[in-house]
Tab-separated table of C-alpha atoms and ligand atoms in Angstrom:
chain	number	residue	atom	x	y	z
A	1	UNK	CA	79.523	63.790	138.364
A	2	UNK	CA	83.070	62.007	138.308
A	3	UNK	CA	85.165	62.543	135.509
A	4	UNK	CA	84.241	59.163	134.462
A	5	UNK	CA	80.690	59.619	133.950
A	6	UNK	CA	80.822	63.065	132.107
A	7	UNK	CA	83.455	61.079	129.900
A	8	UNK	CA	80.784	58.005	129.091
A	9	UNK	CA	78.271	60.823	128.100
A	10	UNK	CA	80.979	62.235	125.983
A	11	UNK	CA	81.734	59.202	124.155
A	12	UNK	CA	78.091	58.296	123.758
A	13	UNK	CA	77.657	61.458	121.673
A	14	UNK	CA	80.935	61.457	120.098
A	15	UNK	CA	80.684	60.917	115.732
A	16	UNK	CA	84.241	59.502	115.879
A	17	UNK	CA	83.906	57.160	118.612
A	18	UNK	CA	83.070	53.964	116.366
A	19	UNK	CA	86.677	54.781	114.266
A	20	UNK	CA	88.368	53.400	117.803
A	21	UNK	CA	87.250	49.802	115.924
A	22	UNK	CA	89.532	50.950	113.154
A	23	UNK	CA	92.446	50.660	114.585
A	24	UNK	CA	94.382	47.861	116.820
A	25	UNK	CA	95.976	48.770	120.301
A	26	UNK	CA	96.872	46.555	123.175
A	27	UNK	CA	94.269	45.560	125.929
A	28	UNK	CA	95.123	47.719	128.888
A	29	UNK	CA	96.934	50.485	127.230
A	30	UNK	CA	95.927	54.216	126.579
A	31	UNK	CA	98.143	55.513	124.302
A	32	UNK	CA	99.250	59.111	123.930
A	33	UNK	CA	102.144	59.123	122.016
A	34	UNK	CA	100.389	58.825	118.825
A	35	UNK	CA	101.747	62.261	118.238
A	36	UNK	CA	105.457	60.188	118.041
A	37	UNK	CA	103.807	56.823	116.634
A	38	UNK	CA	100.873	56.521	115.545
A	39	UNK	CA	99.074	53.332	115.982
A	40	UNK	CA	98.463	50.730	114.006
A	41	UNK	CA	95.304	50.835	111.805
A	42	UNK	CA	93.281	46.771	111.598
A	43	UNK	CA	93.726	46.910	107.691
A	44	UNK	CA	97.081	47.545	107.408
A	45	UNK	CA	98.720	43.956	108.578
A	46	UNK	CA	96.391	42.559	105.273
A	47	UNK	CA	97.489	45.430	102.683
A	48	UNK	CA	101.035	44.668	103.584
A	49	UNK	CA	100.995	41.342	103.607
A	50	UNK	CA	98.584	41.553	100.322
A	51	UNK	CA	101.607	43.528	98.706
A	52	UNK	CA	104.172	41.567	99.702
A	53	UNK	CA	102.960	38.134	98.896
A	54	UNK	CA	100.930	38.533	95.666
A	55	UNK	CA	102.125	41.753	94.486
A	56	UNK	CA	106.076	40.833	95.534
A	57	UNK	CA	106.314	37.847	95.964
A	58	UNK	CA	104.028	36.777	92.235
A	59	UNK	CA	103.957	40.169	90.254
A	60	UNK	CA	107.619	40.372	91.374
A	61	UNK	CA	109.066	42.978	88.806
A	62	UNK	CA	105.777	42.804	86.767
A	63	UNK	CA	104.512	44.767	89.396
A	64	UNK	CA	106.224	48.326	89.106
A	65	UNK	CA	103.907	48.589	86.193
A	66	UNK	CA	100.860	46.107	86.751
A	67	UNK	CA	100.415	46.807	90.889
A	68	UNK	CA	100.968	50.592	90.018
A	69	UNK	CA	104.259	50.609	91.701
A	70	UNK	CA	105.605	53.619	90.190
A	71	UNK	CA	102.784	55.894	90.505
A	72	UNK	CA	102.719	55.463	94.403
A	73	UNK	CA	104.706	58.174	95.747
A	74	UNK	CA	102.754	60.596	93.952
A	75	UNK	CA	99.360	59.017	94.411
A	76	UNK	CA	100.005	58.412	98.529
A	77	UNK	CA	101.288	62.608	98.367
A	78	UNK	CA	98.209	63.354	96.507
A	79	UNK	CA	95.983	62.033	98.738
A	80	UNK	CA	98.239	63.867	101.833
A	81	UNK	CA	97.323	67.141	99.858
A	82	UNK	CA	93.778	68.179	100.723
A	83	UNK	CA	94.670	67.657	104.604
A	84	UNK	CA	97.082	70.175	104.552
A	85	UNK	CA	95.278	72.810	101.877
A	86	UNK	CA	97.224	72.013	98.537
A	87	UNK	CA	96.773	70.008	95.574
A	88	UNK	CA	97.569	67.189	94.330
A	89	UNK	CA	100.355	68.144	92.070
A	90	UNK	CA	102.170	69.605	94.877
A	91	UNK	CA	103.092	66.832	97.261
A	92	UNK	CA	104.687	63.951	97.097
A	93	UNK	CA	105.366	61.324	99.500
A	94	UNK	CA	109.236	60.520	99.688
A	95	UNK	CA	112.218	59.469	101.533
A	96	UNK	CA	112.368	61.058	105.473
A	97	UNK	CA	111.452	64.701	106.838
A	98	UNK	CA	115.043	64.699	106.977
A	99	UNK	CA	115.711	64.344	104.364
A	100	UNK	CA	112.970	66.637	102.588
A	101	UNK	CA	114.442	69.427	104.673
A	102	UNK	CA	117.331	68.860	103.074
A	103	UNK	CA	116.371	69.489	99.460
A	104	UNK	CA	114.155	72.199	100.028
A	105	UNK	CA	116.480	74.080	102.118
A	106	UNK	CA	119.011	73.975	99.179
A	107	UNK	CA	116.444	74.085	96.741
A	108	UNK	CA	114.961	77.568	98.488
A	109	UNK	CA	118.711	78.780	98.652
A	110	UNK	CA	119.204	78.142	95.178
A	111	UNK	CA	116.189	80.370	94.272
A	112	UNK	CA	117.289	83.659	96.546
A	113	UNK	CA	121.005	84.049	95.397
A	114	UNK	CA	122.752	86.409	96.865
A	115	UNK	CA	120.802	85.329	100.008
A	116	UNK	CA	122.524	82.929	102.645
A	117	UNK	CA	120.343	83.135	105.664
A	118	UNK	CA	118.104	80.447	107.071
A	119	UNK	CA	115.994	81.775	109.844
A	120	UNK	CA	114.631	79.261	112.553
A	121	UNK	CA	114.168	79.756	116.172
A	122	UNK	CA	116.243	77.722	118.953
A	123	UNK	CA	114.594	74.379	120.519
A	124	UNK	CA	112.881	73.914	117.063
A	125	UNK	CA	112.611	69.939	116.445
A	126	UNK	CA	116.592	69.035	116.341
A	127	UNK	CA	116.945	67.795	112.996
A	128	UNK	CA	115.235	70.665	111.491
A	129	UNK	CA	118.576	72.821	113.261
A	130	UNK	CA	120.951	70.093	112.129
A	131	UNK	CA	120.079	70.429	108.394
A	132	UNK	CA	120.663	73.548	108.572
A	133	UNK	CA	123.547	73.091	110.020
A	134	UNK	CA	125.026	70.518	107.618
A	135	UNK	CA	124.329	72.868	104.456
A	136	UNK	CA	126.098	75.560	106.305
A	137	UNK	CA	129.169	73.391	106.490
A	138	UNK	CA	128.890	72.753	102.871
A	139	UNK	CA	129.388	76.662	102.839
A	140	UNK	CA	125.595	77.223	101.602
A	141	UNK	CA	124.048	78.608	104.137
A	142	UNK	CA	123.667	80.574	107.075
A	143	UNK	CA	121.970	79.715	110.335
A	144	UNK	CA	120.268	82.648	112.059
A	145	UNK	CA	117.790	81.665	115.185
A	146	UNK	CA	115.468	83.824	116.764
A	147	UNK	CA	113.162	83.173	119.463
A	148	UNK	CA	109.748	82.979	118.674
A	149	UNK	CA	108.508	86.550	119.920
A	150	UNK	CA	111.503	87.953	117.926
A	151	UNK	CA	110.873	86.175	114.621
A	152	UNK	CA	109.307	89.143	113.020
A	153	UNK	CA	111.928	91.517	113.084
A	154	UNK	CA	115.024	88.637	112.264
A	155	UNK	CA	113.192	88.659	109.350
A	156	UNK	CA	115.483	91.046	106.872
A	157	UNK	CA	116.673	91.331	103.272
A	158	UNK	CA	119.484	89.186	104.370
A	159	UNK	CA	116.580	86.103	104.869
A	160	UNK	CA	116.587	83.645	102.479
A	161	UNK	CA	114.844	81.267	103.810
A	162	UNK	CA	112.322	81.426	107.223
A	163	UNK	CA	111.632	77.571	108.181
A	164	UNK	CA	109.881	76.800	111.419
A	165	UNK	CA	107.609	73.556	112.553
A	166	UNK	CA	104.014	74.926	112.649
A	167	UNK	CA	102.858	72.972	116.037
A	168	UNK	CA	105.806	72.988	118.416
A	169	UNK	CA	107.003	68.927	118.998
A	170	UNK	CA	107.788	69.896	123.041
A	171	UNK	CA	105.256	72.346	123.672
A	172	UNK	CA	102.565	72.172	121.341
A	173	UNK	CA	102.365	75.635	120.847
A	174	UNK	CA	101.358	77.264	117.043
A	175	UNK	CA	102.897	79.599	114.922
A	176	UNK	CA	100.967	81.932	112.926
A	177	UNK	CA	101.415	80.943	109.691
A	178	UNK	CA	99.246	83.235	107.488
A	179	UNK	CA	101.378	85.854	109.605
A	180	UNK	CA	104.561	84.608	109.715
A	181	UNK	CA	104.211	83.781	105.721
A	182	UNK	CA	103.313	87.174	105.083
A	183	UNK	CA	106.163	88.505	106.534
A	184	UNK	CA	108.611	86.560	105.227
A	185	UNK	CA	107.526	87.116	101.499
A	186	UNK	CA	107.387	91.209	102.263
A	187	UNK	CA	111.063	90.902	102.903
A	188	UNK	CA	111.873	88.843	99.524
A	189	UNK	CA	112.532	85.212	101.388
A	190	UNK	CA	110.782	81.974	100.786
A	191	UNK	CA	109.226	80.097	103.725
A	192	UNK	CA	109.456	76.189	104.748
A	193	UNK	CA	106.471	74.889	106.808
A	194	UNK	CA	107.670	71.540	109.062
A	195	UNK	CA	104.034	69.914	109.494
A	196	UNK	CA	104.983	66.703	111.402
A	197	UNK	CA	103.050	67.626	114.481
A	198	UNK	CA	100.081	68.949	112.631
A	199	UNK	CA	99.108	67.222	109.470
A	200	UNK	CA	96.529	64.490	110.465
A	201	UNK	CA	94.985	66.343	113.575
A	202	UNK	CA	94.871	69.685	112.524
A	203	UNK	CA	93.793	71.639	109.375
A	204	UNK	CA	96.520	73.547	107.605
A	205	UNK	CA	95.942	75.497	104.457
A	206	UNK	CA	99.503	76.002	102.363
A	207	UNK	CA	97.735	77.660	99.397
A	208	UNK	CA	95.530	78.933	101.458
A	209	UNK	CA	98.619	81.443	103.499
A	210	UNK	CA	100.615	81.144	100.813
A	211	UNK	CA	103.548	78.846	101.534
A	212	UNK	CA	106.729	77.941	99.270
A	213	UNK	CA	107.788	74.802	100.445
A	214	UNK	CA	106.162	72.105	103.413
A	215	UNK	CA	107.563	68.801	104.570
A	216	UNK	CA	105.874	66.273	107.236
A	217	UNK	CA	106.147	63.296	108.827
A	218	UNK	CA	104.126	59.863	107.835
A	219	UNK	CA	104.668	57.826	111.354
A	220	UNK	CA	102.830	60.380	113.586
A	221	UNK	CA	98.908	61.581	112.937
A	222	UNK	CA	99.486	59.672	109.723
A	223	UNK	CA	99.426	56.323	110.971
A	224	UNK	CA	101.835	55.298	108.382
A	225	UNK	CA	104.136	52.686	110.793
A	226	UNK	CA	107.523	53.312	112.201
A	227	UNK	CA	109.951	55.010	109.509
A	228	UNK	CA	106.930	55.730	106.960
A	229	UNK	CA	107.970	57.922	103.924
A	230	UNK	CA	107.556	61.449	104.754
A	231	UNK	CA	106.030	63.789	102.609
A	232	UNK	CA	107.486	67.227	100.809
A	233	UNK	CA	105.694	70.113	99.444
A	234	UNK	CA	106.349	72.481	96.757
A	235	UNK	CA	103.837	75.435	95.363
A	236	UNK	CA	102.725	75.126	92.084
A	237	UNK	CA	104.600	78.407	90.752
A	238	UNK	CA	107.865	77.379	92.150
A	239	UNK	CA	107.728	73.149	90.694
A	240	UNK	CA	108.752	74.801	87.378
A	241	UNK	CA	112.368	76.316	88.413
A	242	UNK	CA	112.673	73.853	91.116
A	243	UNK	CA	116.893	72.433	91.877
A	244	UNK	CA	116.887	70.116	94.125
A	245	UNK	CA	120.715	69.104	95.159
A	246	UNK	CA	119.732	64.635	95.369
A	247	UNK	CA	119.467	64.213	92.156
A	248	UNK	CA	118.892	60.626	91.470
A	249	UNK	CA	117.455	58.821	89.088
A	250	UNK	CA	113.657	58.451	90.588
A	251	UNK	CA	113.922	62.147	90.273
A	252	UNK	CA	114.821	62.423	86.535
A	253	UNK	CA	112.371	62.968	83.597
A	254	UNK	CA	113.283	59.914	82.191
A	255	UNK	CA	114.584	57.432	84.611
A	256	UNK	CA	114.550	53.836	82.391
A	257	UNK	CA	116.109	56.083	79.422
A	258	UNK	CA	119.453	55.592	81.326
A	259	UNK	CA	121.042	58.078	79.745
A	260	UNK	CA	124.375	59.890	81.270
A	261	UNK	CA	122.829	63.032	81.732
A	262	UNK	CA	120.312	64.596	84.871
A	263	UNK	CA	117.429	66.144	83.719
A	264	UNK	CA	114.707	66.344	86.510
A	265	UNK	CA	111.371	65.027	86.229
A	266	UNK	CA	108.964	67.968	85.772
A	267	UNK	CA	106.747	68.639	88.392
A	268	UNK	CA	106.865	67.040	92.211
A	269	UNK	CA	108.383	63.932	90.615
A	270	UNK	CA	111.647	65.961	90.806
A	271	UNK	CA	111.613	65.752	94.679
A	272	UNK	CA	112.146	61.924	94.654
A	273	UNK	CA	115.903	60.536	94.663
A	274	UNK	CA	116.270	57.199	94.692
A	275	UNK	CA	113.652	53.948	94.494
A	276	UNK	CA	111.002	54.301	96.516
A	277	UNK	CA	109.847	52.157	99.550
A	278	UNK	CA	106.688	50.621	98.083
A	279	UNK	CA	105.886	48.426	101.166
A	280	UNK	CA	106.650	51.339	103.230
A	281	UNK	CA	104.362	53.473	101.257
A	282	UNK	CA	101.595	50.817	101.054
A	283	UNK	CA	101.566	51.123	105.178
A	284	UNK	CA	101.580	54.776	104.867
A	285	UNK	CA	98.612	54.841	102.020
A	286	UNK	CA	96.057	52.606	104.574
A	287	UNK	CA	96.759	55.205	107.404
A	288	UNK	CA	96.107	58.334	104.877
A	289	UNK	CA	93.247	56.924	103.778
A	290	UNK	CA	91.908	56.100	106.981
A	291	UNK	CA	92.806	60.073	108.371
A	292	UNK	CA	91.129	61.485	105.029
A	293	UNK	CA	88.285	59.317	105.753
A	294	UNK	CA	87.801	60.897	109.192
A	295	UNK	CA	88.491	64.177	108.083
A	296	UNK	CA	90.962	66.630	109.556
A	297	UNK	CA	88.321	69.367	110.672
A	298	UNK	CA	86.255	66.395	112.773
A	299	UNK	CA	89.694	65.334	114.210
A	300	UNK	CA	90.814	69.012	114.988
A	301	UNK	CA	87.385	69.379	116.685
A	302	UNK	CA	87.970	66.144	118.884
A	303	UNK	CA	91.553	66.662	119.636
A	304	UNK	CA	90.754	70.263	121.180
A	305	UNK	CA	87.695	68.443	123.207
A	306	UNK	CA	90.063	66.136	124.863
A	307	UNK	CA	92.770	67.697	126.026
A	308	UNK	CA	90.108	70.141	127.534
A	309	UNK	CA	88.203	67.303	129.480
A	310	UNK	CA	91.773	65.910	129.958
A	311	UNK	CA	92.481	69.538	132.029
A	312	UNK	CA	89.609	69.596	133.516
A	313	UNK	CA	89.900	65.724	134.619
A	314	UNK	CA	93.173	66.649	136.272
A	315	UNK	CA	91.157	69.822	138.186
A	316	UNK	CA	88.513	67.450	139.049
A	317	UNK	CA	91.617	65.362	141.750
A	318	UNK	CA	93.020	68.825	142.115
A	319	UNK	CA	96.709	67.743	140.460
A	320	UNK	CA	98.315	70.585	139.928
A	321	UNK	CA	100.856	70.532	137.343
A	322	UNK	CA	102.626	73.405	135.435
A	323	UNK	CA	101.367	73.200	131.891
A	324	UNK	CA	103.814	74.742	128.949
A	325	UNK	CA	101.522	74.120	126.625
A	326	UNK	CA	99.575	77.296	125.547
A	327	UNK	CA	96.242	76.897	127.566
A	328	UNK	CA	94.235	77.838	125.033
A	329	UNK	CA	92.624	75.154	122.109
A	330	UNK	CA	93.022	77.688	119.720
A	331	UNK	CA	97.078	77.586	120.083
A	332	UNK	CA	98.282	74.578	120.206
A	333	UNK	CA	98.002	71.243	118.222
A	334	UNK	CA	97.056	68.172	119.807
A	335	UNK	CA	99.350	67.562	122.829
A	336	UNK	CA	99.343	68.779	126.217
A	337	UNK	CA	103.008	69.021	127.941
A	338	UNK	CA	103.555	69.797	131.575
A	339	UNK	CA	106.702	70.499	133.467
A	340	UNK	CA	107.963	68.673	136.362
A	341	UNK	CA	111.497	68.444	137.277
A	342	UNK	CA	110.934	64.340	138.128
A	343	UNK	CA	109.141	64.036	134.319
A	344	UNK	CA	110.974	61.386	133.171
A	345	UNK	CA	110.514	58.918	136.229
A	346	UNK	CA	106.189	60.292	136.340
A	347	UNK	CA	106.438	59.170	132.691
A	348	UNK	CA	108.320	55.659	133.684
A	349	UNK	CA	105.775	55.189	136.077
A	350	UNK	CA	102.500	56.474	134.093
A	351	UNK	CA	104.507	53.453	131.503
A	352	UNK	CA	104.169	51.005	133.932
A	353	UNK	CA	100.554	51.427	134.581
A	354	UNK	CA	99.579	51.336	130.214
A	355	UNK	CA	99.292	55.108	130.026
A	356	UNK	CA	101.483	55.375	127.171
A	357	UNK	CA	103.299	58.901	126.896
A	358	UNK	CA	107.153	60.314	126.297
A	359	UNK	CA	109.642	62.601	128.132
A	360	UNK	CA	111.307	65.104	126.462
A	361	UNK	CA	114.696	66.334	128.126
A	362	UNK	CA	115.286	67.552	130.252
A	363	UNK	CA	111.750	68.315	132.266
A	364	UNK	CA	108.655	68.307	129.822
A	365	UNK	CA	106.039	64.863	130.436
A	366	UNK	CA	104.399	64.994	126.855
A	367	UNK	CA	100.673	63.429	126.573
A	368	UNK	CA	99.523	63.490	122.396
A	369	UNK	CA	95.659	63.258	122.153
A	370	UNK	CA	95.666	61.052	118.622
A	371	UNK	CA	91.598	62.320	118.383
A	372	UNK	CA	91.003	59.106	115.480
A	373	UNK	CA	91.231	56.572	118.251
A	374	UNK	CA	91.038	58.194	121.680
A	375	UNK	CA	87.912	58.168	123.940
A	376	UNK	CA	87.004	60.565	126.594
A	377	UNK	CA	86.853	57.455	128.982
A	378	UNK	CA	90.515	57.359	127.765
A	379	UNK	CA	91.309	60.892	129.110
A	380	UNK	CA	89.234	60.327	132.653
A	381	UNK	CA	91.279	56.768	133.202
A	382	UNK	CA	94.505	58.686	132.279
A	383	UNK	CA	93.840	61.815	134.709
A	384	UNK	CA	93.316	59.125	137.226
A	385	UNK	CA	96.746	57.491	136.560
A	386	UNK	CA	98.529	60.896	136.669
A	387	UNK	CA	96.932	62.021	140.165
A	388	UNK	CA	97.438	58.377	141.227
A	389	UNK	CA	101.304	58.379	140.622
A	390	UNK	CA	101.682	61.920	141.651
A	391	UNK	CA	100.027	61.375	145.355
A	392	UNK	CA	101.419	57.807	145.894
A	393	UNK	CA	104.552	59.391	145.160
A	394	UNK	CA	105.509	55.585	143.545
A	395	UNK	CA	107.600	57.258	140.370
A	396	UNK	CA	110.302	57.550	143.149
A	397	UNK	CA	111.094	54.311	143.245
A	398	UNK	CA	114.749	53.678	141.585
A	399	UNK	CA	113.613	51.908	138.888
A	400	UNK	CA	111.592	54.320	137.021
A	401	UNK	CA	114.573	56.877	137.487
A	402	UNK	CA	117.086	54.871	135.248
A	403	UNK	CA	117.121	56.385	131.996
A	404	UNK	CA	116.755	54.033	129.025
A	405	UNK	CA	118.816	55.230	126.287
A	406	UNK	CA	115.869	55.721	123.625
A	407	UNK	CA	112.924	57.493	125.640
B	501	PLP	C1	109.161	63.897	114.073
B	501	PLP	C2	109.741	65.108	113.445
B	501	PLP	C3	110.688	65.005	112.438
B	501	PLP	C4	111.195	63.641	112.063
B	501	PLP	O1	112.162	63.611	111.114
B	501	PLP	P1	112.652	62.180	110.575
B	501	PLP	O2	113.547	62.520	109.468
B	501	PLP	O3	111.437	61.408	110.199
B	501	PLP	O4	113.331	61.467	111.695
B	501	PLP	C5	111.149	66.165	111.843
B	501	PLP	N1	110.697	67.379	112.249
B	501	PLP	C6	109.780	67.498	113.231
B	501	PLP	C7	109.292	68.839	113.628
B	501	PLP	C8	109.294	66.371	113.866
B	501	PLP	O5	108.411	66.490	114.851
């Protein structure tokens, strides 16, 4: 049997192949960066134009009370909660990963005084090493990286803080949370989970190991359209003595009191800064809603059947490529990354013919499997494309070598 045929038996038996409807994509395109951007789910053009023309455009100010307005950041974070093992209280849906770094580095810093150290490991996602970074300018930290078979013992009563992005954004590859949490809390420091490359296709339990703090992304798994809110947890027993360093007025107890003095909001409310981007969070509150209504464990199950029949597609034209991505389902999210030292212009090319994935500098060809609307017809067509371009040798032409300033 051809890779093709297995994959129409596949999809034939596949529960989530229907949820493909769901969603809008191009004619001719397989995507598989939806671990960078997700795609666009069919109800969202109508809930965003619903918002901004009767909720905007006739509610107008009406509507921070009568559309619900104000209660959206919380209600969008509470419904992020049960795919990533907390509850409701805990999360909140706010501002950029970025920027939810930065407060709960600070805020984790300001609970372990006498503490400076914020241990991460080198090639982590780079803004993750650059917030570090900027609090350490500010003279509040400490940057200490380890590499990721050496976390365990950088972990010392210096640590204030271990922070670390659960499934690798190059690679894939997953940390051991339950482990890695463990550790961290034996030696007196708090631990930061970055989820962007998990929540959405893979389940996570933060109560569950025991985490301090979480933050995520909204525009990958989430479906939440380019620049979504991102999302920021904090465990229950730490929302009480909680300092975050933005402290705007979103964040205070009593924001339209207006009085001179901060006093934060209690509870996850105190994570917000300033006003919230409601038509940014009514994109981001179809795409939850449509992940929830999947479910994370189906999705999980799907993603790891893909990128297997995806490996096994490539076997099946006998393309060898060197996969750093772990080989195994069990440790690694949903993306498979190979290394070739002509990636970028194999990704230019793979472009060119709709298979839609990214380069990441300076070698790594990065395919996301996005299991809520990818077939297994998807994956044959795609292994096609890949042995295709690789034995035609067409990626060399000079074209697909010029770099493009964003890849
Ligand atoms: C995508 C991603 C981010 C994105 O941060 P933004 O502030 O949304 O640009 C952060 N961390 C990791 C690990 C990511 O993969």
């Amino acid at each position: 049997m051809t890779p093709e045929q297995r994959a129409a038996d596949f999809d034939a038996a596949d529960p989530l192949a229907s949820f493909r409807d769901r969603f809008i994509l191009p004619e001719g395109v397989i995507y598989l960066d939806g671990n960078s951007l997700g795609a666009l789910p069919k109800a969202t053009p109508d809930r965003v134009q619903a918002m901004v023309e009767r909720e905007w455009g006739e509610g107008l100010i009406r509507s921070w009370n009568s559309a619900g307005w104000f209660e959206m950041a919380g209600r969008v974070g509470a419904k992020i909660a049960p795919l990533i093992g907390a509850a409701p209280h805990e999360v909140i849906a706010c501002d950029s990963t970025s920027v939810n770094l930065f407060k709960l580095i600070a805020a984790a810093l300001k609970m372990r005084p006498g503490r400076k150290v914020v241990l991460s490991e080198p090639g982590n996602f780079p803004t993750d090493l650059y917030m570090i970074a900027g609090l350490e300018a500010q003279g509040l930290a400490e940057r200490r990286l380890a590499e990721r078979e050496r976390l365990f013992e950088a972990i010392d009563g210096d640590v204030a803080l271990l922070m670390l992005t659960h499934a690798h954004y190059k690679t894939g590859a997953l940390h051991d949370m339950a482990a890695l949490t463990r550790a961290a809390h034996e030696a007196g420091a708090l631990v930061l989970w970055d989820l962007s490359h998990s929540t959405g296709a893979l389940p996570v339990d933060l109560n569950g190991v025991g985490a301090d703090f979480a933050v995520g992304c909204g525009y990958k798994y989430l479906c939440g359209g380019p620049g979504a809110p991102a999302f920021a947890f904090v465990a229950e027993r730490h929302l009480a003595d909680l300092q975050q360093p933005l402290t705007g007025w979103f964040g205070h107890a009593a924001p339209f009191a207006f009085s001179d003095d901060y006093a934060g909001a209690p509870g996850i409310d105190r994570l917000q800064c300033g006003t919230p981007p409601i038509l940014g969070l009514a994109a981001l509150e179809v795409g939850v809603d449509l992940i929830a209504e999947i479910g994370v464990g189906r999705l999980y199950g799907k993603s790891q059947a893909l990128s297997e029949f995806f490996l096994e597609s490539l076997m099946a034209h006998d393309v060898t490529l060197e996969l750093v991505s772990p080989p195994s389902t069990a440790e690694r999210g949903s993306q498979l990354s190979f290394r070739h030292p002509e990636a970028y212009a194999i990704c230019q090319a793979l472009i060119a013919r709709g298979v839609i994935g990214d380069f990441r500098a300076p070698d790594v060809l990065r395919l996301g499997f996005a299991p809520a609307y990818l077939s297994f017809t998807d994956m044959a067509a795609a292994a096609r494309h890949v042995a295709e371009v690789l034995a035609s040798g067409e990626w060399q032409h000079p074209e697909f070598r010029e770099r493009a300033a964003v890849t």
